[in-house]
PDB file of C-alpha atoms in Angstrom:
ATOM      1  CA  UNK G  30     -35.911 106.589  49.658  1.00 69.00           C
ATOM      2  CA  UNK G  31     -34.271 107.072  53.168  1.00 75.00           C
ATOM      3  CA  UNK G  32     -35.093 104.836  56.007  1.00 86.00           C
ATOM      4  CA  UNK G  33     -34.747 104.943  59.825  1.00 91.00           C
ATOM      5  CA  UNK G  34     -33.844 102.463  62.162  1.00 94.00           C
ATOM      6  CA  UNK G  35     -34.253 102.206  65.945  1.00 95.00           C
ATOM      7  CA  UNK G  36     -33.197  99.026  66.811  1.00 90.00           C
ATOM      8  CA  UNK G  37     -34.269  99.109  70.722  1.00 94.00           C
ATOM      9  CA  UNK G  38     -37.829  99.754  71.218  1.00 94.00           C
ATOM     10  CA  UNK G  39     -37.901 100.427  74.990  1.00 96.00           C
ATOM     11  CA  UNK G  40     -34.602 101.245  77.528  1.00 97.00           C
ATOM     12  CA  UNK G  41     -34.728 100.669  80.949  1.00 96.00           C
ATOM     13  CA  UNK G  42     -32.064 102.105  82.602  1.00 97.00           C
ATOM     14  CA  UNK G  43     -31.073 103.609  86.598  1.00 97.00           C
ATOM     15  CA  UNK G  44     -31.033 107.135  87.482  1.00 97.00           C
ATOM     16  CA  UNK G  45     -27.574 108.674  87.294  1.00 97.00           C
ATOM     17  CA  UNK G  46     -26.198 106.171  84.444  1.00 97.00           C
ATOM     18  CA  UNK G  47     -24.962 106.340  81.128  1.00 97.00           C
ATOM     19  CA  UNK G  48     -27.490 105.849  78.216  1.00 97.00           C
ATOM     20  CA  UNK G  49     -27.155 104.948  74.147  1.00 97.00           C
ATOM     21  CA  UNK G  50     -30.115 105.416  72.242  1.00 97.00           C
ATOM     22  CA  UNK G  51     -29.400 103.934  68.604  1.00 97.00           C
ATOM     23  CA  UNK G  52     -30.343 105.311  65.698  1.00 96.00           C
ATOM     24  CA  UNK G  53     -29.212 104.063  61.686  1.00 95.00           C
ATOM     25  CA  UNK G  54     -30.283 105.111  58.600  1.00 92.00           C
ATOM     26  CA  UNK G  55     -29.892 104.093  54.988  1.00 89.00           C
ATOM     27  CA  UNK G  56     -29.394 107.006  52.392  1.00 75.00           C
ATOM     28  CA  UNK G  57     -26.948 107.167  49.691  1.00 68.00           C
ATOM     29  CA  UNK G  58     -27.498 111.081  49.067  1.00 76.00           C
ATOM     30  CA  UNK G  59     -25.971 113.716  51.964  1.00 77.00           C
ATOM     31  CA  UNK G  60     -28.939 113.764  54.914  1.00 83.00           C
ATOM     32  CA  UNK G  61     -30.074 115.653  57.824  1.00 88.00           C
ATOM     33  CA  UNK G  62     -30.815 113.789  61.170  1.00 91.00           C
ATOM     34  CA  UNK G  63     -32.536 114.870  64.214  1.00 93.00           C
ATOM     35  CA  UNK G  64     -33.760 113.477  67.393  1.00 96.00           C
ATOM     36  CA  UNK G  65     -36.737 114.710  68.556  1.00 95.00           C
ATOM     37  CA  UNK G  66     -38.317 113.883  72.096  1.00 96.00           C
ATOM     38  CA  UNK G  67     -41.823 113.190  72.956  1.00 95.00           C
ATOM     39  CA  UNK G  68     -42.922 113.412  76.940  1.00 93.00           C
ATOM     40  CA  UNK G  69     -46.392 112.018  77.659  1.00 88.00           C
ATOM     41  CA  UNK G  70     -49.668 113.450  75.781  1.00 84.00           C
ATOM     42  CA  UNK G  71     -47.361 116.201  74.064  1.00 88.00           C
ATOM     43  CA  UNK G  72     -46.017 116.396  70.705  1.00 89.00           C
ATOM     44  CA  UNK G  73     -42.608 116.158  69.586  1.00 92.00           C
ATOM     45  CA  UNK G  74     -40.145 118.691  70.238  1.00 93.00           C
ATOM     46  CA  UNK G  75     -36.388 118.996  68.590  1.00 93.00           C
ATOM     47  CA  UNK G  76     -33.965 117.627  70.815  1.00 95.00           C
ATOM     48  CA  UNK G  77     -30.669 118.274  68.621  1.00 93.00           C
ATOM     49  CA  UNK G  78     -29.968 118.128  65.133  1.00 91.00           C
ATOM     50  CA  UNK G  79     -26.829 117.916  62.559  1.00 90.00           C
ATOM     51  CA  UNK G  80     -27.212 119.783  58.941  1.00 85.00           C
ATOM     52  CA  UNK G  81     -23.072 120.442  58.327  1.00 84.00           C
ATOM     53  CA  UNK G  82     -20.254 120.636  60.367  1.00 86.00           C
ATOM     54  CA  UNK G  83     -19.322 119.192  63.373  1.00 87.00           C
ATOM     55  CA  UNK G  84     -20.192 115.772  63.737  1.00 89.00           C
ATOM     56  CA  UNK G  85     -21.205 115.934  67.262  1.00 91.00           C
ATOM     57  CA  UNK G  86     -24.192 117.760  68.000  1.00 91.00           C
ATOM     58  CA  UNK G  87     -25.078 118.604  71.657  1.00 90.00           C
ATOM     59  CA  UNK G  88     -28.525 119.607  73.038  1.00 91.00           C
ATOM     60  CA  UNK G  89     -29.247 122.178  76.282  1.00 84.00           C
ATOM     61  CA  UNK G  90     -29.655 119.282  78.728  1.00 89.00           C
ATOM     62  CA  UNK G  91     -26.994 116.884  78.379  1.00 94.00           C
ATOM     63  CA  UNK G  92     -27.326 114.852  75.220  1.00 96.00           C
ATOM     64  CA  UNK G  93     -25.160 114.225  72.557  1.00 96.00           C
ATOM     65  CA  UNK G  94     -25.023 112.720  68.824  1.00 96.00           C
ATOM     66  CA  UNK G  95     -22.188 111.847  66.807  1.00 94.00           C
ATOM     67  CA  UNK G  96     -23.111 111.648  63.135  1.00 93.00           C
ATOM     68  CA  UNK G  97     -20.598 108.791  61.445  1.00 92.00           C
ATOM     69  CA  UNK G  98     -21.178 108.301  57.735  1.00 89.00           C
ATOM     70  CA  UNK G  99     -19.333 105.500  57.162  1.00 90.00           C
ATOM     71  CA  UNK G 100     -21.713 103.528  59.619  1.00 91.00           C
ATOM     72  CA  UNK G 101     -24.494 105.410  59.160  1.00 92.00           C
ATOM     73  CA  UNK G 102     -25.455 105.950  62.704  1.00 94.00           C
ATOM     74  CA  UNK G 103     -26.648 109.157  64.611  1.00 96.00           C
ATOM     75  CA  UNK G 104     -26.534 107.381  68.105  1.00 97.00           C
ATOM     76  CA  UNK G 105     -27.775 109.623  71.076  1.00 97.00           C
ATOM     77  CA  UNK G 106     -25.993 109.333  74.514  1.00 97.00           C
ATOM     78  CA  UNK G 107     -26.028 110.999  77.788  1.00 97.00           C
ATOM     79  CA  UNK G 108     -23.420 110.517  80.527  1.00 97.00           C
ATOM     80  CA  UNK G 109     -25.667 110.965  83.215  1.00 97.00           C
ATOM     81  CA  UNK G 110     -29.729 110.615  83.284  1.00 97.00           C
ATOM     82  CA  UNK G 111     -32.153 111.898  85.431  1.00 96.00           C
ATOM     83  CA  UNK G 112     -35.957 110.713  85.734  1.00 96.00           C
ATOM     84  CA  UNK G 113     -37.410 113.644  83.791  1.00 95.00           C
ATOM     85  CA  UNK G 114     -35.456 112.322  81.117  1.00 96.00           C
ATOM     86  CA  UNK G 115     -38.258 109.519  80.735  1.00 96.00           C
ATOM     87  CA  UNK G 116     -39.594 110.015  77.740  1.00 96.00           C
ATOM     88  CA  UNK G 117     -39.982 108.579  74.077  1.00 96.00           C
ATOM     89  CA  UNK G 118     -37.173 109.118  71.743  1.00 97.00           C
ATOM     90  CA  UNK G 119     -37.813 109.870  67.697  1.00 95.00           C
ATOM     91  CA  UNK G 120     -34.454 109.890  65.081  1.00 95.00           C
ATOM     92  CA  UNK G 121     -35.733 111.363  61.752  1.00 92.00           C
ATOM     93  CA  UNK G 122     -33.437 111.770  58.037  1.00 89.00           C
ATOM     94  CA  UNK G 123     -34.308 113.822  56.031  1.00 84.00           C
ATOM     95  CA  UNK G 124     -32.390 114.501  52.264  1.00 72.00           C
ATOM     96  CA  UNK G 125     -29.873 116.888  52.281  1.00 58.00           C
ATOM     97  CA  UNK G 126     -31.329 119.642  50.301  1.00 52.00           C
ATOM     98  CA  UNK G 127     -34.365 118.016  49.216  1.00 50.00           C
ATOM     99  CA  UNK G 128     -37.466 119.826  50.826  1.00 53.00           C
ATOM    100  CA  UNK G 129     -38.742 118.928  54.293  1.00 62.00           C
ATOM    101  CA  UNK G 130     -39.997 115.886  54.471  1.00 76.00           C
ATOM    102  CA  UNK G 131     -38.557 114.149  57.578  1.00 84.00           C
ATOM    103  CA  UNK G 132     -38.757 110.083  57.627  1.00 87.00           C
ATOM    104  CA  UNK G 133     -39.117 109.438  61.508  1.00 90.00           C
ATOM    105  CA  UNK G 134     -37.612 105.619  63.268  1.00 92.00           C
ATOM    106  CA  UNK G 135     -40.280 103.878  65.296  1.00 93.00           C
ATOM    107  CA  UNK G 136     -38.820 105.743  68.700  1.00 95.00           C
ATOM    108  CA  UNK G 137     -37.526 104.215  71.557  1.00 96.00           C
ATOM    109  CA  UNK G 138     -38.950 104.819  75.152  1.00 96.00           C
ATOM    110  CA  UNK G 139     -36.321 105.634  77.697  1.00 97.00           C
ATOM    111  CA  UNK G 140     -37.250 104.679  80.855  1.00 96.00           C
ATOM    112  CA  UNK G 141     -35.289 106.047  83.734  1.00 97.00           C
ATOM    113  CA  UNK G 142     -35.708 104.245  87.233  1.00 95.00           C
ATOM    114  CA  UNK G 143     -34.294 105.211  90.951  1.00 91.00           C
TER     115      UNK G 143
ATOM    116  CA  UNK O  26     -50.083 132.973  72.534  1.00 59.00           C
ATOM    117  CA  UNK O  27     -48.054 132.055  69.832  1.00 65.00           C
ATOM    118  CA  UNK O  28     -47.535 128.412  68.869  1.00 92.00           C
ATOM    119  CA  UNK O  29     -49.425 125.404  66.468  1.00 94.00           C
ATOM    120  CA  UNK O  30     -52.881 124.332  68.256  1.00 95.00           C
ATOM    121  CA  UNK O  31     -54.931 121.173  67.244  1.00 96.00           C
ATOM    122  CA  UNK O  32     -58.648 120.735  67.441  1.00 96.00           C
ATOM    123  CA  UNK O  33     -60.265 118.324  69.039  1.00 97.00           C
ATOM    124  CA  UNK O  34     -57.485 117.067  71.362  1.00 95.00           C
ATOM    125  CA  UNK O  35     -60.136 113.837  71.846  1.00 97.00           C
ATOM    126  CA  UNK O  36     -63.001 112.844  69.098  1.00 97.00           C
ATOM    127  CA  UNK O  37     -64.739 109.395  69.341  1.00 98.00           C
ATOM    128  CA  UNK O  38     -66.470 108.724  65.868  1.00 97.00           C
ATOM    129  CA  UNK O  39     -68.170 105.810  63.726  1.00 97.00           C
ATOM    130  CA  UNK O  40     -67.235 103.980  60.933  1.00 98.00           C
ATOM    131  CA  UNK O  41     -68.238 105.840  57.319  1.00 97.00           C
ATOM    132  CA  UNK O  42     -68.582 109.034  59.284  1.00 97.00           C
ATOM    133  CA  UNK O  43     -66.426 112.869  58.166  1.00 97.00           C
ATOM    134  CA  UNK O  44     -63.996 113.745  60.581  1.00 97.00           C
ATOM    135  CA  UNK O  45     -62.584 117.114  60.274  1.00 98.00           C
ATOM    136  CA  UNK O  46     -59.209 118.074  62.413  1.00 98.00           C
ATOM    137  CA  UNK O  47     -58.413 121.703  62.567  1.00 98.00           C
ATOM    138  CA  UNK O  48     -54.157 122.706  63.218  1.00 98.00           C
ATOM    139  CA  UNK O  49     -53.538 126.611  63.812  1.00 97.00           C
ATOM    140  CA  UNK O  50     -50.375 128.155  63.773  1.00 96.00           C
ATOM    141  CA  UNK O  51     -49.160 131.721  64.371  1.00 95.00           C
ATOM    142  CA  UNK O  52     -45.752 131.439  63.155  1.00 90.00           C
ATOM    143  CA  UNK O  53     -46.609 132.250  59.066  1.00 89.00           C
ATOM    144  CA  UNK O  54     -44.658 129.280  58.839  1.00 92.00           C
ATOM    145  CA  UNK O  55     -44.755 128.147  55.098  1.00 92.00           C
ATOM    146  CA  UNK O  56     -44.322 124.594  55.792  1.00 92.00           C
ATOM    147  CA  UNK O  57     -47.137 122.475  57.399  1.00 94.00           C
ATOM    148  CA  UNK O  58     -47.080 118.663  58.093  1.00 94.00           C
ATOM    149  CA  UNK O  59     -49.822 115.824  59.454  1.00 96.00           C
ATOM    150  CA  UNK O  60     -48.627 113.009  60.951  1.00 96.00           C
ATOM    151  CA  UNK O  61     -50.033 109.976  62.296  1.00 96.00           C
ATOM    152  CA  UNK O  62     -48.475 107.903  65.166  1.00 95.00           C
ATOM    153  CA  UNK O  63     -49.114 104.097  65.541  1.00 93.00           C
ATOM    154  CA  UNK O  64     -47.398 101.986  68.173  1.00 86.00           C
ATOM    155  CA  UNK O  65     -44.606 100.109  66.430  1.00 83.00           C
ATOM    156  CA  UNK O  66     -44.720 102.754  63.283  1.00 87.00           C
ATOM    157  CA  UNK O  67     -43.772 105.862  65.016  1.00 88.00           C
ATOM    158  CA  UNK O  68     -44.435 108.596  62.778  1.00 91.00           C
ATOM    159  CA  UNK O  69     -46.085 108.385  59.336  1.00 92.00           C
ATOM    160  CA  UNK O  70     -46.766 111.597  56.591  1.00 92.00           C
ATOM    161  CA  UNK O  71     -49.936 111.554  55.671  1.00 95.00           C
ATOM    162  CA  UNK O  72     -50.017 115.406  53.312  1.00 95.00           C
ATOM    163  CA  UNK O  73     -47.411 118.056  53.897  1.00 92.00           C
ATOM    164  CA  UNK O  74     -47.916 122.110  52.321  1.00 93.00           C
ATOM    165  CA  UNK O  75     -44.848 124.193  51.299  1.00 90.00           C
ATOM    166  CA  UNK O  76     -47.580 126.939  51.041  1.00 91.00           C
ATOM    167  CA  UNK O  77     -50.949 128.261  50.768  1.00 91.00           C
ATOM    168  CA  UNK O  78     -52.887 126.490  47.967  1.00 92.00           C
ATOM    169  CA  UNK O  79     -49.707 123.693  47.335  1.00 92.00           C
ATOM    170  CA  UNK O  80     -50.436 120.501  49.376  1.00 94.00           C
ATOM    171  CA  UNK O  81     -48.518 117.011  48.492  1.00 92.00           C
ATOM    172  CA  UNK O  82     -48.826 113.487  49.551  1.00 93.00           C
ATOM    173  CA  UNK O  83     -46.812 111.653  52.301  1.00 90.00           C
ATOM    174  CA  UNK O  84     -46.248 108.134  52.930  1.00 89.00           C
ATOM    175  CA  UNK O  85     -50.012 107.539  53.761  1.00 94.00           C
ATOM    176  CA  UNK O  86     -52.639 109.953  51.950  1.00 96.00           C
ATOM    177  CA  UNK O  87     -54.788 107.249  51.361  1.00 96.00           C
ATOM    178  CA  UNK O  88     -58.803 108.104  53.174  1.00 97.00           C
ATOM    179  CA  UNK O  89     -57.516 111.774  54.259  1.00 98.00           C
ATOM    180  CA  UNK O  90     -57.932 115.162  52.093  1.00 97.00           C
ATOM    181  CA  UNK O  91     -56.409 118.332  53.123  1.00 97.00           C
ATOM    182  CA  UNK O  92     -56.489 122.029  52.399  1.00 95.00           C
ATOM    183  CA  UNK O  93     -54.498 125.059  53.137  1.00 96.00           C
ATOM    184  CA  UNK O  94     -56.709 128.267  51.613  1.00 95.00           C
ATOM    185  CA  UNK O  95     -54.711 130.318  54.259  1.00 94.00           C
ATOM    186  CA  UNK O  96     -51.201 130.044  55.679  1.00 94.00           C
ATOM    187  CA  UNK O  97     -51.907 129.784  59.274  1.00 95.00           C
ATOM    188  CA  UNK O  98     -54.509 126.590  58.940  1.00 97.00           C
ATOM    189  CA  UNK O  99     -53.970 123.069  57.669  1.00 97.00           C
ATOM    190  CA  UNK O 100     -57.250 121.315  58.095  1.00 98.00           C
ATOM    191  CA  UNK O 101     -57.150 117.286  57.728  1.00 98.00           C
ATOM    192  CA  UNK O 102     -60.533 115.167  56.746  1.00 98.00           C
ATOM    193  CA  UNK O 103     -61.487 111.593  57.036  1.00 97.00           C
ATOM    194  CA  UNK O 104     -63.867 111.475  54.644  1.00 95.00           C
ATOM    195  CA  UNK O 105     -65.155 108.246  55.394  1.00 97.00           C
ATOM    196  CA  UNK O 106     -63.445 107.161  58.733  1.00 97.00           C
ATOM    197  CA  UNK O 107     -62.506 103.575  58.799  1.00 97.00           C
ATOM    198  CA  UNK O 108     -61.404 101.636  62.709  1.00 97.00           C
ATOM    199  CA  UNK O 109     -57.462 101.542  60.802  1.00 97.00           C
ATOM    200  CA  UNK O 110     -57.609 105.345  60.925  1.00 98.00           C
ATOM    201  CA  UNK O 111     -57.629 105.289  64.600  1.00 97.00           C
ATOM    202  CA  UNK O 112     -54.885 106.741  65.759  1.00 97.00           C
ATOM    203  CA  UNK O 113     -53.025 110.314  66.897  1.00 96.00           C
ATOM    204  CA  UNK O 114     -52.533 113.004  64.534  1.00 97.00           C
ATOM    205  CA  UNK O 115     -50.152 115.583  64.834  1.00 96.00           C
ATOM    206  CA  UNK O 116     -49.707 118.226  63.502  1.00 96.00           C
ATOM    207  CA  UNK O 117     -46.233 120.346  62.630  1.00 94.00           C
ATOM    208  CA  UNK O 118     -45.096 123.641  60.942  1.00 93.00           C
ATOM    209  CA  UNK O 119     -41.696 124.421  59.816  1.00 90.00           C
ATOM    210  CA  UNK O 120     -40.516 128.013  58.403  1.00 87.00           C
ATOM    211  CA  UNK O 121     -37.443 126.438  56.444  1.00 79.00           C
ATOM    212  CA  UNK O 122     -36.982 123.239  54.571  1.00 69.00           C
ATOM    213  CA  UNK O 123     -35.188 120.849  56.972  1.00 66.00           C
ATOM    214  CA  UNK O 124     -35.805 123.075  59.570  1.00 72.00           C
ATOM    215  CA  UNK O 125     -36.985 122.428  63.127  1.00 82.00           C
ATOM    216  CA  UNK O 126     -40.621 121.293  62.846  1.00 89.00           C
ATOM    217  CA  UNK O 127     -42.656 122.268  65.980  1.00 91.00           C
ATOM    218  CA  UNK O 128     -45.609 120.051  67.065  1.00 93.00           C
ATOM    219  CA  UNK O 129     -48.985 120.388  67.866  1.00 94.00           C
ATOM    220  CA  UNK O 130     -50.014 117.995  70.940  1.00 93.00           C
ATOM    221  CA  UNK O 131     -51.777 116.229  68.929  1.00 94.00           C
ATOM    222  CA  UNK O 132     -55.731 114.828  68.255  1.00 97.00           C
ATOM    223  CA  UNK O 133     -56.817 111.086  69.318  1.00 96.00           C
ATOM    224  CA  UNK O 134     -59.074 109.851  67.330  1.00 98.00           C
ATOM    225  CA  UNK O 135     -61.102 106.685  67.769  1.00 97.00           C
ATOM    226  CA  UNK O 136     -63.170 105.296  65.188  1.00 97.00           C
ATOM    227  CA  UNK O 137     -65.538 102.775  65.984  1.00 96.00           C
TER     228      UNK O 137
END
């Protein structure tokens, strides 16, 4: 069974800097991996994902993922963050090919501060 | 307006008590999902549904039964509702395997 790891439970970080949100998983079959993001007393909604292809995956507002299998990461990253960007973050794996059923990490709360 | 809606959005209940949760989409989407989300567990599967009338368990079916008579609702019970069970639900619909899965804003539930 796949697994999901987000190592850093909370992120404090400025407004305007760079930001790494870490994400590994364990899966010795081909996978899927998203990030999803969750603002306050909403649900989750797909940030980016990568099914094939490219390796680096970009969403509409700035962030990026690099899939690397050979270290099994899906790291998220932004250049630049701004305070809406406060939010909790969610990586899920799912198996290539294998139905829908996503296994989501334990999220990791970016907080941005001025 | 188009989209996945959950009912209640807030229900306070007792311990031994049946708690229904109602999820609503207008998609058709064949795939529907609850979740649960506990600080320091994120999310959790409870039952997922490829279709009407097929319903499978997640990570964590145990104390929940579902249904899915028609494509557009995925109702979750508590049949007895236990204080571990408090938590927030979510529910999720997906058209495609390993497709996007769009969220409900979920139901808090408190059991006391």
């Amino acid at each position: 069974a796949q697994s999901v790891t987000q190592l850093d439970s909370q992120v404090p970080v400025f407004e305007e800097a760079p930001v790494e949100l870490r994400c590994n998983y364990s899966s010795s079959v081909s996978v899927y991996l998203f990030w999803y993001v969750q603002y306050p007393n909403q649900g989750l909604q797909l940030l980016l994902k990568y099914l094939s292809g490219s390796t680096l995956v970009e969403s509409i507002n700035g962030f990026e993922a690099e899939f690397n299998k050979s270290q099994t990461s899906f790291h998220l990253r932004k250049p630049s963050v701004h305070i809406s960007d406060t939010a909790e973050y969610f990586c899920a794996v799912s198996v290539g090919g294998g139905g829908n059923k996503l296994t989501f990490g334990t999220g990791t709360q970016l907080k941005v501060e001025l | 307006d188009a989209g996945i809606t959950q009912s209640p959005r807030y229900k306070i209940t007792e311990t031994g008590r049946q708690v229904t949760l109602m999820c609503h989409q207008t998609w058709s989407h064949s795939y529907m999902f609850w979740y649960r989300q506990d600080l320091g567990h994120g999310l959790r599967l409870i039952y997922y549904s490829a279709a009407a009338d097929i319903t499978d368990k997640g990570e964590v079916p145990d104390g929940y039964v579902v249904s899915r008579s028609k494509t557009e609702n995925f109702p979750l019970t508590l049949e007895s509702a236990t204080r571990s069970q408090t938590s927030v639900y979510f529910c999720a619909s997906s058209e495609v395997p390993a497709g996007e899965l769009f969220f409900g804003e979920g139901s808090r539930l408190t059991v006391l």
